[in-house]
Each structure stands twice: as structure tokens, then as C-alpha cells.
Amino acid sequence: MTDVSVLIVDVYVLRRAAAGVQVLCLRRAEGQRCAGTWETVHGHIAEGEHPVDAALRELREETGFVPERLYNASRVEAFYLHIRDTVALIPVFCAVVGAEARPVTSAEHDRAEWVGVEEAERRFAWPRERRALADVLALLGGGDAGPVDDVLRVR
């Protein structure tokens, strides 16, 4: 029977720039799955780990960042892992970092670039990333979550 589990987190990383909001895009390194594709920060939730803690850990591991603010993006994606016959549920988060933030990539990625919203949408390989980014920007494009900040802000 097919399993349904909360297995993965996605973290969209934003910073303010003179030209507006910038989105961090990471390119998968050679020898990694989906080599050469662009993505957001994401990764598996460890056994016994809460999604918020996984989001902070993956952000730190993949970029070196500790966010100024972390938000629950009020969205859960799903991905069918046919090899495991599991529907993976993916809580979505948004990390806001300082304007001068410079990522330090892990071995999973060979490049990290700050780009505008349209460029991020063009680069992301997965349609779910483009859809989630649109929601993240609708909620946080002004720099915070406005009147729902008290509900969505995790840290």
C-alpha cells in the first residue's frame, strides 16, 4: 500500500536589493541527482526531526545561512516517489536574509546565484517550485508577511 509521509522541506531564500526582491537559486553539481538543474534549498527531514528544524538545518548546510526571519509559507507540496511507493509531503518555508548575504554552497551544488523573480521562475526545474515561489512572493514580497506575520513567522 502506498505510504504518505512528511519527508522533505523546501526553503525559498529571499533578500532585498535595490532592484527589488532577489531569490537564491542553487545549481546541482555533477555527480548529484539532476546534475545541472537549478533549485531552491531543500532536503530530507531526519528521523524524529520537525520540519522547521529541518528547514533551518538544510538552509545552513546548503548555504551557510542563518536567516534573519523564517516563515511558514502556508503551503504543502507533494511528490510521488515511485521507487519507494510513497507520496512525500513537502512543507514550504521562506527564509529572509540580509541584503549582503553571500551563500557558501555544499557539495550538492556547484553554483549559487541571486536572481530576480522572473529569472528564478525560468531556472527552477520543477513546476512545483515555480508555483510555491508565487505563493511565497504573494505573502512575503513586501519583506514580511504583513497582517499575517504573527501567524506565519516561525523565527
Coordinates of C-alpha atoms in Angstrom, one line a residue:
M1 CA 0.0 0.0 0.0
T2 CA 1.3 3.5 -0.9
D3 CA 2.6 5.4 2.1
V4 CA 2.1 9.2 2.7
S5 CA 4.7 10.9 4.8
V6 CA 6.2 14.3 5.5
L7 CA 9.7 13.6 4.2
I8 CA 11.1 16.8 2.6
V9 CA 11.2 20.5 3.2
D10 CA 11.6 23.3 0.6
V11 CA 13.1 26.7 1.7
Y12 CA 12.9 29.7 -0.6
V13 CA 15.6 32.2 0.2
L14 CA 14.8 35.9 -0.4
R15 CA 16.8 39.1 0.1
R16 CA 16.0 42.8 -0.6
A17 CA 18.1 44.5 -3.3
A18 CA 18.0 47.9 -5.0
A19 CA 16.1 46.3 -7.9
G20 CA 13.6 44.6 -5.6
V21 CA 13.4 41.1 -4.2
Q22 CA 16.1 38.6 -5.2
V23 CA 15.7 34.8 -5.0
L24 CA 18.5 32.4 -4.3
C25 CA 18.9 29.6 -7.0
L26 CA 21.2 26.7 -6.5
R27 CA 22.7 24.5 -9.3
R28 CA 23.0 20.8 -8.7
A29 CA 26.7 19.7 -9.0
E30 CA 28.0 16.9 -11.3
G31 CA 27.6 13.5 -9.8
Q32 CA 24.5 14.6 -7.9
R33 CA 20.9 13.7 -8.9
C34 CA 19.5 16.0 -11.6
A35 CA 23.0 17.5 -12.2
G36 CA 23.0 20.9 -13.8
T37 CA 19.4 21.8 -12.8
W38 CA 18.5 24.8 -10.7
E39 CA 16.5 24.5 -7.5
T40 CA 15.7 26.1 -4.1
V41 CA 17.1 24.8 -0.8
H42 CA 15.5 21.5 0.0
G43 CA 16.2 18.2 1.7
H44 CA 15.0 15.3 3.7
I45 CA 13.7 15.5 7.2
A46 CA 15.8 13.4 9.5
E47 CA 14.1 10.7 11.7
G48 CA 12.4 12.5 14.7
E49 CA 13.2 16.0 13.3
H50 CA 10.5 18.6 13.0
P51 CA 10.0 20.3 9.6
V52 CA 11.0 23.7 11.0
D53 CA 14.3 22.3 12.3
A54 CA 14.9 20.5 9.0
A55 CA 14.4 23.8 7.1
L56 CA 16.9 25.6 9.3
R57 CA 19.4 22.7 9.1
E58 CA 19.1 22.4 5.3
L59 CA 19.4 26.2 4.9
R60 CA 22.6 26.1 7.0
E61 CA 24.0 23.0 5.2
E62 CA 23.3 24.2 1.7
T63 CA 24.1 27.9 2.0
G64 CA 25.7 28.6 5.4
F65 CA 22.8 31.0 6.2
V66 CA 21.1 31.5 9.5
P67 CA 18.0 33.6 8.4
E68 CA 17.0 36.9 9.9
R69 CA 13.5 35.6 9.7
L70 CA 11.9 32.2 8.8
Y71 CA 8.3 31.9 7.6
N72 CA 5.9 29.0 7.1
A73 CA 4.7 29.7 3.6
S74 CA 1.3 28.2 4.3
R75 CA 1.8 25.6 1.6
V76 CA 2.5 21.9 1.4
E77 CA 3.7 20.4 -1.9
A78 CA 3.5 16.7 -2.8
F79 CA 5.8 14.5 -4.8
Y80 CA 5.3 10.8 -5.7
L81 CA 8.5 8.8 -5.0
H82 CA 7.8 5.8 -7.3
I83 CA 10.9 4.0 -6.1
R84 CA 9.5 3.9 -2.5
D85 CA 5.8 3.9 -3.5
T86 CA 5.5 7.0 -1.2
V87 CA 3.8 10.3 -1.6
A88 CA 6.2 12.8 0.0
L89 CA 4.6 15.8 1.6
I90 CA 6.8 18.9 1.5
P91 CA 6.2 21.8 3.9
V92 CA 7.3 25.1 2.3
F93 CA 9.3 27.7 4.1
C94 CA 10.7 31.1 3.3
A95 CA 14.0 32.4 4.7
V96 CA 14.7 36.1 4.6
V97 CA 18.4 37.0 4.8
G98 CA 20.3 40.3 4.8
A99 CA 21.0 42.3 1.6
E100 CA 24.7 41.4 1.7
A101 CA 24.2 37.7 2.3
R102 CA 26.6 35.5 0.3
P103 CA 25.9 31.8 0.2
V104 CA 28.6 29.1 0.7
T105 CA 27.5 26.0 -1.2
S106 CA 27.8 22.4 -0.1
A107 CA 29.0 19.5 -2.3
E108 CA 25.4 19.1 -3.6
H109 CA 25.6 22.4 -5.5
D110 CA 28.3 23.9 -7.7
R111 CA 26.8 27.4 -8.0
A112 CA 24.6 29.7 -6.1
E113 CA 23.2 32.9 -7.6
W114 CA 20.9 35.7 -6.5
V115 CA 18.5 36.4 -9.3
G116 CA 15.3 38.4 -9.9
V117 CA 11.9 36.7 -9.6
E118 CA 11.4 36.1 -13.4
E119 CA 14.8 34.6 -13.7
A120 CA 14.2 32.3 -10.7
E121 CA 11.0 31.1 -12.3
R122 CA 12.8 30.4 -15.5
R123 CA 15.6 28.5 -13.9
F124 CA 13.7 26.3 -11.4
A125 CA 13.4 22.8 -13.0
W126 CA 10.3 21.7 -11.1
P127 CA 6.9 23.3 -11.8
R128 CA 6.1 23.0 -8.1
E129 CA 8.9 25.3 -7.3
R130 CA 7.5 28.0 -9.6
R131 CA 4.1 27.6 -8.0
A132 CA 5.4 27.7 -4.5
L133 CA 7.6 30.7 -5.3
A134 CA 4.5 32.6 -6.5
D135 CA 2.8 31.9 -3.1
V136 CA 5.9 32.9 -1.2
L137 CA 6.1 36.2 -3.0
A138 CA 2.4 36.9 -2.6
L139 CA 2.8 36.5 1.1
L140 CA 6.3 37.9 1.6
G141 CA 7.1 40.0 -1.4
G142 CA 6.9 43.2 0.7
G143 CA 9.6 41.9 3.0
D144 CA 7.4 40.4 5.7
A145 CA 4.0 38.7 5.8
G146 CA 2.1 42.0 6.6
P147 CA -1.0 41.4 8.6
V148 CA -0.5 37.6 8.8
D149 CA 3.2 37.9 10.0
D150 CA 2.2 36.9 13.5
V151 CA 0.7 33.6 12.2
L152 CA 3.4 32.7 9.6
R153 CA 6.6 33.8 11.2
V154 CA 8.4 30.9 12.7
R155 CA 11.6 32.7 13.8

